[in-house]
Tab-separated table of C-alpha atoms and ligand atoms in Angstrom:
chain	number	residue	atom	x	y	z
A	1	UNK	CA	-102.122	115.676	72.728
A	2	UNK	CA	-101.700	112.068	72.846
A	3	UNK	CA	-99.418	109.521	70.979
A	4	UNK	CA	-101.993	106.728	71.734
A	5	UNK	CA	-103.823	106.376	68.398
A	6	UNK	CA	-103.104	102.785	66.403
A	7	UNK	CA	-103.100	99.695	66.971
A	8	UNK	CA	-102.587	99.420	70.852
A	9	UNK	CA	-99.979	96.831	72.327
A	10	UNK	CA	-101.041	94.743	75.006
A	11	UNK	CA	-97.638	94.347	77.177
A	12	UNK	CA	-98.677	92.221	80.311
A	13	UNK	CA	-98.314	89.280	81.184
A	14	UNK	CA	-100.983	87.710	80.532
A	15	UNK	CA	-103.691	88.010	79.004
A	16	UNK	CA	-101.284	87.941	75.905
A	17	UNK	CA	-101.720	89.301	72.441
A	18	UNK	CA	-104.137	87.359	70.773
A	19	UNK	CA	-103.075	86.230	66.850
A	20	UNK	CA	-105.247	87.646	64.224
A	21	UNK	CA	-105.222	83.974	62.997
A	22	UNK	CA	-106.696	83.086	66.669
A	23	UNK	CA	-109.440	85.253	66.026
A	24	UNK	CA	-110.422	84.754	62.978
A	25	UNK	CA	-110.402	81.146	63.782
A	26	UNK	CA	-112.946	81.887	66.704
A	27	UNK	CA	-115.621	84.175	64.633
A	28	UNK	CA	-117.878	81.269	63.344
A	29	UNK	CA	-121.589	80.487	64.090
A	30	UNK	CA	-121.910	77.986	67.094
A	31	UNK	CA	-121.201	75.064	65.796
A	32	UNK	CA	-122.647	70.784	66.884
A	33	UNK	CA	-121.185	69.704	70.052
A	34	UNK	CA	-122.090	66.171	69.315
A	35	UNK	CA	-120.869	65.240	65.817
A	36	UNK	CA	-118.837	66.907	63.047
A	37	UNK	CA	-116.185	69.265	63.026
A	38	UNK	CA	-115.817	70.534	66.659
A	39	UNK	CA	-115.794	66.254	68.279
A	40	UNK	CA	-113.767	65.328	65.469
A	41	UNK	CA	-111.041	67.799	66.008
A	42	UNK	CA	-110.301	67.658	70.255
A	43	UNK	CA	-108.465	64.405	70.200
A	44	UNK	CA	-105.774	65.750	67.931
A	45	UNK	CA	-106.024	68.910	70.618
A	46	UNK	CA	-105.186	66.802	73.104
A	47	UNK	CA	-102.374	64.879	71.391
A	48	UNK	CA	-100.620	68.764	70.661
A	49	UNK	CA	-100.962	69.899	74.210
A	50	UNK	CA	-99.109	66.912	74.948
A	51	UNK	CA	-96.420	68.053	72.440
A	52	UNK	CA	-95.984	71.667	73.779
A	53	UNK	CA	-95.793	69.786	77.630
A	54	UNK	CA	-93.433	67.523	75.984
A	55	UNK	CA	-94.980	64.358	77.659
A	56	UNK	CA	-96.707	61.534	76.251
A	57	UNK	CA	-99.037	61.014	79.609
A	58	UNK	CA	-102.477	62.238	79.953
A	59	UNK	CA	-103.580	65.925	79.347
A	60	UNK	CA	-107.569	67.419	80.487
A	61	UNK	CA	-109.052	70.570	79.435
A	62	UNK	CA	-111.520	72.351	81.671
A	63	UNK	CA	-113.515	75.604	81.369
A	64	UNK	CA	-111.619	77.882	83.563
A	65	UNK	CA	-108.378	80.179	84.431
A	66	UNK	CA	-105.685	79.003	85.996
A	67	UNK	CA	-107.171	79.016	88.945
A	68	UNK	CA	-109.423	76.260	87.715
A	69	UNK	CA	-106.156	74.807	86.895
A	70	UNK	CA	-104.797	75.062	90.380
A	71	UNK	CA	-108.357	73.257	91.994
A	72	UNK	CA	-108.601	70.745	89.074
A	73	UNK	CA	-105.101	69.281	90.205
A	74	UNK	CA	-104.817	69.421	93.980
A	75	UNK	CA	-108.261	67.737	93.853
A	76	UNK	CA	-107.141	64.916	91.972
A	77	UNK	CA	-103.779	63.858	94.204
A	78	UNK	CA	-104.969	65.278	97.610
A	79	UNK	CA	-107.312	64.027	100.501
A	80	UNK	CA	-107.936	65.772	102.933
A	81	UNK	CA	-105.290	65.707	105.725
A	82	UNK	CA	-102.178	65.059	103.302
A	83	UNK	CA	-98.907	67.132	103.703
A	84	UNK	CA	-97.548	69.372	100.823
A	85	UNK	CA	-94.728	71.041	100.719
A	86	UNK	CA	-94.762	74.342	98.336
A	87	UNK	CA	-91.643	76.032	96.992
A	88	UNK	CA	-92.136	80.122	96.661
A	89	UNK	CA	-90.028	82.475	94.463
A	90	UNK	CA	-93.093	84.995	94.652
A	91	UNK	CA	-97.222	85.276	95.467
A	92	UNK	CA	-98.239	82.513	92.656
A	93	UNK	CA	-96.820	79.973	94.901
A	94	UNK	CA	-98.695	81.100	98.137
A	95	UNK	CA	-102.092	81.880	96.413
A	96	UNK	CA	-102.120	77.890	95.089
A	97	UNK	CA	-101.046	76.986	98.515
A	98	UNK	CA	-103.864	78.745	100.254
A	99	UNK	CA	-105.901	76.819	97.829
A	100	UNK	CA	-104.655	73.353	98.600
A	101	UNK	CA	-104.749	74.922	102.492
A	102	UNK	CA	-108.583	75.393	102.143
A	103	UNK	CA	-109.583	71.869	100.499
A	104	UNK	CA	-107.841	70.414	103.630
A	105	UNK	CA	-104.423	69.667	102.739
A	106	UNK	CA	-101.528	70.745	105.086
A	107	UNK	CA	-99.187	72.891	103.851
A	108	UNK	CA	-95.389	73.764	104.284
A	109	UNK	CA	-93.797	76.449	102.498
A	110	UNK	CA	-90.477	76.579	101.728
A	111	UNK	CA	-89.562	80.515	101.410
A	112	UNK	CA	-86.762	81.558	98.631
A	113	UNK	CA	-87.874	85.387	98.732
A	114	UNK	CA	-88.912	87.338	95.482
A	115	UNK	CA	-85.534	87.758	94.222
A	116	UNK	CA	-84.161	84.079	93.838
A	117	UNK	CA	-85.084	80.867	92.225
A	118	UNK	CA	-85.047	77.732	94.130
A	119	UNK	CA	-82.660	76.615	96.133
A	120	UNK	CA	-82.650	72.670	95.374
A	121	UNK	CA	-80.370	71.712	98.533
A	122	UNK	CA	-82.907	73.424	100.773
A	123	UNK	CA	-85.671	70.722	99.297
A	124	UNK	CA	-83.637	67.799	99.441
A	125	UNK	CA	-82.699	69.030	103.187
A	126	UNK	CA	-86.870	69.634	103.785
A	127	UNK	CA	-87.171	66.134	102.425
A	128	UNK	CA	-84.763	64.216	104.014
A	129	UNK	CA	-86.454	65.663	107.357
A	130	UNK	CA	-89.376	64.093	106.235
A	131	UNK	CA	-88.282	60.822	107.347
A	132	UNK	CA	-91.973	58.975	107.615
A	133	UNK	CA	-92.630	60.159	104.114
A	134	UNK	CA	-95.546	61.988	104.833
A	135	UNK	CA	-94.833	64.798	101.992
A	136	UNK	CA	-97.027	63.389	99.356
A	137	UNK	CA	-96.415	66.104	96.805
A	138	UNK	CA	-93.614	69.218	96.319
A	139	UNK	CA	-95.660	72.152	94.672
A	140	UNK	CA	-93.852	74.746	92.807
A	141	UNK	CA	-93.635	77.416	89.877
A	142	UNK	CA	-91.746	77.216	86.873
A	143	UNK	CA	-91.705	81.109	86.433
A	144	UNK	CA	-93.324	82.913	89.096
A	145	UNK	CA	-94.934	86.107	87.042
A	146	UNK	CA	-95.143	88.250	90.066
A	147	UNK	CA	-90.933	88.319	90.355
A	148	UNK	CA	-90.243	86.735	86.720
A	149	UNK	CA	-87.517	84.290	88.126
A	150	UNK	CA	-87.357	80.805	86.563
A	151	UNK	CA	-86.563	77.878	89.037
A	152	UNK	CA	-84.455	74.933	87.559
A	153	UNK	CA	-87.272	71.864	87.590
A	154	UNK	CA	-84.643	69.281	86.569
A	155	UNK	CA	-82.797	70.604	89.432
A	156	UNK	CA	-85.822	70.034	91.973
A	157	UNK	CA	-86.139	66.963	90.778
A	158	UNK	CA	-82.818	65.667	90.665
A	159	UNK	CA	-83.123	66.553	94.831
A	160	UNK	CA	-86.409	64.742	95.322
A	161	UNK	CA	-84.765	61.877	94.361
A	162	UNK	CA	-81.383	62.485	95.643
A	163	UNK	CA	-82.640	61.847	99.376
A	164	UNK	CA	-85.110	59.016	97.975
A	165	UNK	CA	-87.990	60.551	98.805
A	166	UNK	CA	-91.264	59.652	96.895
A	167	UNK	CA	-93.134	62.781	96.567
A	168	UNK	CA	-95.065	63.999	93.785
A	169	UNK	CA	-93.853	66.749	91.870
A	170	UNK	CA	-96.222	69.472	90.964
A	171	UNK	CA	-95.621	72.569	88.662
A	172	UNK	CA	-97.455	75.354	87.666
A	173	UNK	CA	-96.525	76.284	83.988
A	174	UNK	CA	-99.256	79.105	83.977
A	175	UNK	CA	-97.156	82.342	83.142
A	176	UNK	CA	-94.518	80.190	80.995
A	177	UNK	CA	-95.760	77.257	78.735
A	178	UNK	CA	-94.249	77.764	75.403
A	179	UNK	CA	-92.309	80.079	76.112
A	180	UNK	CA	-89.537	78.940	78.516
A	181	UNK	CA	-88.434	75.247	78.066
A	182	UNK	CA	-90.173	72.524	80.225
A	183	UNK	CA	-89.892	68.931	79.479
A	184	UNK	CA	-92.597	67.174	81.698
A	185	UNK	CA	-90.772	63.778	81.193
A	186	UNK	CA	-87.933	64.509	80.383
A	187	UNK	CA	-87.990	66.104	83.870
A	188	UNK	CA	-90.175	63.650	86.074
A	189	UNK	CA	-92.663	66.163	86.978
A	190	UNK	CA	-95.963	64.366	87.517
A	191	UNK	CA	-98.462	66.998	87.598
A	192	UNK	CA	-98.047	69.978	85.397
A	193	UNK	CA	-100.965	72.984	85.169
A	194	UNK	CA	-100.872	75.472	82.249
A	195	UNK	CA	-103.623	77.488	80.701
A	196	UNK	CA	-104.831	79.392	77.460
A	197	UNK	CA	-103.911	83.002	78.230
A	198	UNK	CA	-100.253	83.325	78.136
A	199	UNK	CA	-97.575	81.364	75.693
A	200	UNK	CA	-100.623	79.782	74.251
A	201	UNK	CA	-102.125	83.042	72.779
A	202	UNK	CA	-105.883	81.742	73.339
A	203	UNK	CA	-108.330	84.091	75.316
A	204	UNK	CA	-108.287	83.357	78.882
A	205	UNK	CA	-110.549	80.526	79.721
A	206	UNK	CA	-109.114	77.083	79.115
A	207	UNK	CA	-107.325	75.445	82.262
A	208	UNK	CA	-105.273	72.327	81.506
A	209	UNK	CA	-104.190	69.463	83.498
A	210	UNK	CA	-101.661	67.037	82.466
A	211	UNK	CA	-100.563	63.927	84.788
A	212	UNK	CA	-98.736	60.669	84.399
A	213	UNK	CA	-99.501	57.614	85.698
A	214	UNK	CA	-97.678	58.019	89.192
A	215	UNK	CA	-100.196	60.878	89.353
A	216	UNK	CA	-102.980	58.815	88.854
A	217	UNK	CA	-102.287	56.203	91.612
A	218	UNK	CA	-102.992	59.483	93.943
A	219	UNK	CA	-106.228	59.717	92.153
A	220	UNK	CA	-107.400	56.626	92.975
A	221	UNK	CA	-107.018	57.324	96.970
A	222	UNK	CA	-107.849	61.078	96.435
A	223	UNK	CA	-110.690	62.205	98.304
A	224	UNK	CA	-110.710	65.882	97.049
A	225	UNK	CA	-111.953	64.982	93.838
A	226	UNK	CA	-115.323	65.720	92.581
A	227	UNK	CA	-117.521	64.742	89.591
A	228	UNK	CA	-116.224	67.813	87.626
A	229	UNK	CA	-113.193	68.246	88.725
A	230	UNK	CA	-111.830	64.667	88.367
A	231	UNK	CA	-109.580	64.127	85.281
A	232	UNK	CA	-110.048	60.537	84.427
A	233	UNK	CA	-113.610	61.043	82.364
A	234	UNK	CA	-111.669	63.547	80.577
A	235	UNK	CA	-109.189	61.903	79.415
A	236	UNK	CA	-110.682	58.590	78.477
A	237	UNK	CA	-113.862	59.896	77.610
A	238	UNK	CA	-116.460	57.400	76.957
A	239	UNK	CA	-118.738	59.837	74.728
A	240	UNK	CA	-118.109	63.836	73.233
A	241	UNK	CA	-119.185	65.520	76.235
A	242	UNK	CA	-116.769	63.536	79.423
A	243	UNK	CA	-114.152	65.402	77.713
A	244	UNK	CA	-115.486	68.329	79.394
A	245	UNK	CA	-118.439	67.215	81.469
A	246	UNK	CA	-120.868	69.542	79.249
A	247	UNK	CA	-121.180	71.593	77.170
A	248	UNK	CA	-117.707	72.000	75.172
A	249	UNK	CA	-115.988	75.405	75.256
A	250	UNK	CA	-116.542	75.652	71.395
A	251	UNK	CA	-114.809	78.869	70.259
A	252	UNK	CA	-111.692	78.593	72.412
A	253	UNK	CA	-111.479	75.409	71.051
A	254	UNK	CA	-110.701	76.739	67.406
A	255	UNK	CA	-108.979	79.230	68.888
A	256	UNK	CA	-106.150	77.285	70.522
A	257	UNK	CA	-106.465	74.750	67.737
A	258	UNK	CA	-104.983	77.415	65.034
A	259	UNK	CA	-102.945	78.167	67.964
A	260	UNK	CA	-101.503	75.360	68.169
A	261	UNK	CA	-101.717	75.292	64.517
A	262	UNK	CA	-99.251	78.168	65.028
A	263	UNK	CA	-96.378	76.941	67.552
A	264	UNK	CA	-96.175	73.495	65.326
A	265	UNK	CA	-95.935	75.836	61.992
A	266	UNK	CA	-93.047	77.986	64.067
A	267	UNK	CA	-92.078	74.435	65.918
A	268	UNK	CA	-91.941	74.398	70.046
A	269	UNK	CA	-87.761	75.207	69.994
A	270	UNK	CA	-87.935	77.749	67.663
A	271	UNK	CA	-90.647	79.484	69.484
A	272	UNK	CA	-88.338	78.921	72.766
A	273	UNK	CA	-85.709	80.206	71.067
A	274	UNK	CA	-87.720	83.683	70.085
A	275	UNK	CA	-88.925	84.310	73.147
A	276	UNK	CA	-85.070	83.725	74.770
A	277	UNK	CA	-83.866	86.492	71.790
A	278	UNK	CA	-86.933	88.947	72.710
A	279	UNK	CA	-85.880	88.426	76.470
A	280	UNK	CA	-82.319	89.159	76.040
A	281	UNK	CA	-83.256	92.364	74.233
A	282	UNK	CA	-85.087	93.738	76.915
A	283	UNK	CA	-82.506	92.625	79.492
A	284	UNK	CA	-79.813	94.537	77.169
A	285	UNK	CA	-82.301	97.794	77.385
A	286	UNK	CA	-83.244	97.693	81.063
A	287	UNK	CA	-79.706	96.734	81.984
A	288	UNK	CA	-78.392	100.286	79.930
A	289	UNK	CA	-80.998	102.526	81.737
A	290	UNK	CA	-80.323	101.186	85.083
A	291	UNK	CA	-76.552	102.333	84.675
A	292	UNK	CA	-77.631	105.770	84.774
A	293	UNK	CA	-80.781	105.695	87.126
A	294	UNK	CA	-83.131	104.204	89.355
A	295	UNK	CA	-84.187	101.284	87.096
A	296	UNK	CA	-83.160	97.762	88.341
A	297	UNK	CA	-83.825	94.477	87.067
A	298	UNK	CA	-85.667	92.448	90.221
A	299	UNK	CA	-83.636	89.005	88.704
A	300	UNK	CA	-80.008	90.164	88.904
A	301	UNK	CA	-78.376	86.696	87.645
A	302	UNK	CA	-79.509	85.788	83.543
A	303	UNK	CA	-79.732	82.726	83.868
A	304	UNK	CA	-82.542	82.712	86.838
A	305	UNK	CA	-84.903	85.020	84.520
A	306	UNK	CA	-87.683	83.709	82.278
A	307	UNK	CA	-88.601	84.398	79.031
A	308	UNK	CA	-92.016	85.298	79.714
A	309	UNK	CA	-92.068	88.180	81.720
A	310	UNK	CA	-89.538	90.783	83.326
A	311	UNK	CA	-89.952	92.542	86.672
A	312	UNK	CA	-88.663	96.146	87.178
A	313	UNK	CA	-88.067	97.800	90.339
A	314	UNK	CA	-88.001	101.751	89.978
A	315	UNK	CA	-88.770	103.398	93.408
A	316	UNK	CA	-92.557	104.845	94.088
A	317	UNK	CA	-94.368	106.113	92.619
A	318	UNK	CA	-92.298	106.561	89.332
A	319	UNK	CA	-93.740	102.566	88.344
A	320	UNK	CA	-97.069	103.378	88.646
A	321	UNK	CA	-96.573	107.147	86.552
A	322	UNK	CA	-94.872	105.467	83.671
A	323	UNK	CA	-97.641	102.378	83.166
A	324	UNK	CA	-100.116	105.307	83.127
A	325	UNK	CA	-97.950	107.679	81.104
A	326	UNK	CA	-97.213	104.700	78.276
A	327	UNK	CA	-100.759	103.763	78.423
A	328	UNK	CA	-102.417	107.347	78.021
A	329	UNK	CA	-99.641	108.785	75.557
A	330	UNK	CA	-98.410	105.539	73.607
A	331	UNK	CA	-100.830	102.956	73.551
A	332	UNK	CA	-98.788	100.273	75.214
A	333	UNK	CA	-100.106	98.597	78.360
A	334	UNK	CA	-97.493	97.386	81.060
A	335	UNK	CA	-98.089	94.851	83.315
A	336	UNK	CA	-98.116	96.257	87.195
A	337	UNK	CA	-96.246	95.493	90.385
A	338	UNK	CA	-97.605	92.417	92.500
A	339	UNK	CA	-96.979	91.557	95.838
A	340	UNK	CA	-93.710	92.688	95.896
A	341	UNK	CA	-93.457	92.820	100.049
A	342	UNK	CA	-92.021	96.000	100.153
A	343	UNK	CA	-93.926	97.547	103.286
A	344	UNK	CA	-92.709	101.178	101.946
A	345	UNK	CA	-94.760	100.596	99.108
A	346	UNK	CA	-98.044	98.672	99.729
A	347	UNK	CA	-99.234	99.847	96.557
A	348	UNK	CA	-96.524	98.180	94.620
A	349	UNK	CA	-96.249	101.663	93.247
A	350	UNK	CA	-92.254	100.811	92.591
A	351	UNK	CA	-92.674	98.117	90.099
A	352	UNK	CA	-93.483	97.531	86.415
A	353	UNK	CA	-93.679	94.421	84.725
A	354	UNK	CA	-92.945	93.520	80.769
A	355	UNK	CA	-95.022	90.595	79.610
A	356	UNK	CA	-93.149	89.231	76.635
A	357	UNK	CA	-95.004	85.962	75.797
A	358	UNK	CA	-96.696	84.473	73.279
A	359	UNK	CA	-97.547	86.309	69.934
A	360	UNK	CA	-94.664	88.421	70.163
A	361	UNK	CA	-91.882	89.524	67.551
A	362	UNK	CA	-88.761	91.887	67.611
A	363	UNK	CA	-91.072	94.361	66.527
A	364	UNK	CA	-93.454	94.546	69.084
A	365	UNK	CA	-90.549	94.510	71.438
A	366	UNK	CA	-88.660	97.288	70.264
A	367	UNK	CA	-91.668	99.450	70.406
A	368	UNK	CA	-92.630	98.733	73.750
A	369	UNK	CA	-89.204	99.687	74.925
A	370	UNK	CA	-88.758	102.820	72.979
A	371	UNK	CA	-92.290	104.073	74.513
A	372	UNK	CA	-91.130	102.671	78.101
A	373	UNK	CA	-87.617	105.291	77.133
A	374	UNK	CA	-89.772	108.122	76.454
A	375	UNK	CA	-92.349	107.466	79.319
A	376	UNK	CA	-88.723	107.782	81.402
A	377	UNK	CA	-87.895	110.927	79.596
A	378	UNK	CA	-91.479	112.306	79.476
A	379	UNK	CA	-91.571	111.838	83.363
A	380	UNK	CA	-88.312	113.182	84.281
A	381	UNK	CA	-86.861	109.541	85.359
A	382	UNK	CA	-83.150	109.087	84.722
A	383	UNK	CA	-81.534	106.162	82.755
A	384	UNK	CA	-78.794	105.486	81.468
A	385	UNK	CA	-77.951	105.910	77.635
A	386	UNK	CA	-78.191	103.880	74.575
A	387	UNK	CA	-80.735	101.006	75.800
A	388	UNK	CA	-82.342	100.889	72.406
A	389	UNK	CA	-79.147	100.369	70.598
A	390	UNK	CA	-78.547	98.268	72.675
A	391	UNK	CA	-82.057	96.217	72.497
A	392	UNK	CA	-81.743	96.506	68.351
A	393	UNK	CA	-78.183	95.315	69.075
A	394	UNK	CA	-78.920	92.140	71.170
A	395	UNK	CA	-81.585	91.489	68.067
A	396	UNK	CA	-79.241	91.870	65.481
A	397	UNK	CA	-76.334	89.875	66.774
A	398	UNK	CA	-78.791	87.098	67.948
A	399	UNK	CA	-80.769	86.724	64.523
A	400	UNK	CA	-77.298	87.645	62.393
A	401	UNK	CA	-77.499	87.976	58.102
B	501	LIG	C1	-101.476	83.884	85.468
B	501	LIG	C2	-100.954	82.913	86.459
B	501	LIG	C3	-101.791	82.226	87.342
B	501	LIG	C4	-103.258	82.493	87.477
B	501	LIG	O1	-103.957	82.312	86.295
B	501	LIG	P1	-105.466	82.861	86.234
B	501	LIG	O2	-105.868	82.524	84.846
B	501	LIG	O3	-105.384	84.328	86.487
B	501	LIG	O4	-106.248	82.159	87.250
B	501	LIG	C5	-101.220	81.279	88.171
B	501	LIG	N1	-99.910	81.031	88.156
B	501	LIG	C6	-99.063	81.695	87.344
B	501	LIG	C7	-97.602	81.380	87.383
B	501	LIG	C8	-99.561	82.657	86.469
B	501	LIG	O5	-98.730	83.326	85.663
């Protein structure tokens, strides 16, 4: 017998759920990509992603993952033989450093382990070592979705500057963009990359760019950048099509507009503010069983753990039976172990991960933690008792009468 019949709950993170709204909005005939509708409604786009990035800079859309991302920023700051210096809390760090590595860029990494945010005294101490200035940009990840920790952005900053140093600062928003709080201004971050899939509830295949104007000065020396990769067409396109150098990706584009639609209907704190409540239930849940088994959170500290996504370390192969057990007997899909540099466990059979971002309610939350309880049960896992009280709890106090 199996449990699995229904509506099925995508639970990693990323690709997220995907709004019935969103889809809807994307079944339509192909529409003109040269007048009408479709060119008349990607300014005002552009002018909401700048919203949700809280900046009032520039911000380009390309077709592509956030990979694309990734490429269509390091080519627009780098030439080849510049220094970087990347900041790792986890394998999202080192995979866009391997990328800057192979367009020519040389590469530092700055190692806080998969259990810790960023240290900001180690990167003013990296900096002030950099004496000629030769750093031309910091890299780093907001929330790193292989470990779920959350590094403190105004805190790198705040460091850059502390030792005067004039790097760039770069972050990768991918896993956490309207869901955790970022303030690209508000936090001098220069280059930010984000895409469709996660907090913005779009299918995958956007990949978004913004930059400020300190950004574009690198441009202008860059010698990575390429016809399509380069951001200035896009975003002071002369005609339609510079905005994405062809053909327009039509459907996604009503699709994130009615997302957007969406987060400005729910407005940007508010949807911060449901994804921090949805968080702390599942903290309160995976914090009970792990008093009476082999369930630990892999972000011990609150305060360094997003609201996107939650890590779990269980032992192998107990990770790997419960994703299959939920999936085949309750129609919820967790997210699996990555990278997690445990040699005893190259399969990352040890690990489960929670993605919580996006188009996600209390709901949807309890649910997936009452299957992941009987998955435990089911497999003959112990836990401690009373998570889902205390999950409904956490919800109850937070949203009050
Ligand atoms: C998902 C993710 C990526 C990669 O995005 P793709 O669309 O898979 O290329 C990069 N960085 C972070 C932090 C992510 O969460």
């Amino acid at each position: 017998m199996t449990l699995s019949n229904g509506r099925s709950c995508l639970a990693i993170p990323g690709p997220s759920v995907m709004p019935d709204r969103v889809l809807r909005a994307m079944h339509r005939a192909a529409p003109n990509i040269y007048s009408g509708a479709l060119v008349d409604m990607v300014p005002g786009i552009v002018e909401d992603l700048k919203l949700v990035a809280r900046t009032r800079h520039h911000a380009a859309i390309y077709i592509g993952n956030g990979h694309a991302a990734w490429e269509a920023a390091l080519s627009n700051v780098f030439s080849r033989g510049d220094r970087a210096l990347t900041l790792s809390t986890g394998r999202f760090a080192h995979s866009w450093t391997g990328m800057a590595r192979r367009m020519g860029v040389t590469v530092d990494i700055l190692e806080f382990g998969k259990r810790a945010p960023v240290d900001p005294r180690a990167v003013a101490e990296a900096l002030e070592a950099d004496t000629a200035h030769e750093i031309k940009a910091v890299m780093c990840v907001q929330v790193d979705t292989s470990t779920s920790v959350i590094s403190d952005i105004a805190a790198i900053r705040a460091a850059i500057d502390s030792v005067g140093h004039p790097a760039l600062l770069m972050v990768d928003c991918i896993a956490c963009l309207a869901c955790d709080r970022f303030e690209m201004d508000g936090w001098g971050v220069d280059v930010m990359v984000a895409a469709s899939q996660k907090g913005l509830m779009t299918p995958p295949g956007l990949a978004l760019v913004f930059f400020n104007e300190k950004a574009d000065t690198a441009r202008e020396t860059a010698d990575c950048v390429t016809e399509y990769w380069d951001w200035r067409p896009r975003t002071t396109p002369a005609n339609f099509s510079q905005y994405f150098d062809g053909t327009a990706p039509t459907h996604h584009l009503y699709g994130l507009r009615e997302a957007l639609d969406m987060i400005k209907e729910e407005g940007l704190e508010a949807v911060w503010e449901r994804h921090r409540a949805l968080a702390e239930a599942i903290w309160a849940a995976c914090e009970t069983w792990g008093q009476g088994g082999p369930l630990e959170m892999n972000i011990s500290d609150r305060a360094d753990r997003s609201n996107a996504v939650t890590t779990l370390r269980i032992g192998a192969p107990r990770g790997t039976q419960l994703r299959e057990w939920v999936e085949a007997n309750a129609g919820v899909t967790l997210g699996i172990g990555l990278e997690m540099g445990d040699p005893d466990d190259p399969g990352n059979d040890g690990y489960f991960r929670i993605g919580h971002m996006g188009h996600v309610n209390a709901h949807m939350v309890l649910g997936v933690l009452g299957v992941i309880e009987a998955g435990l049960r089911a497999n003959g896992i112990p836990y401690g008792p009373g998570a889902l009280s205390a999950a409904a709890e956490a919800i109850a106090d937070r949203v009050g009468r």
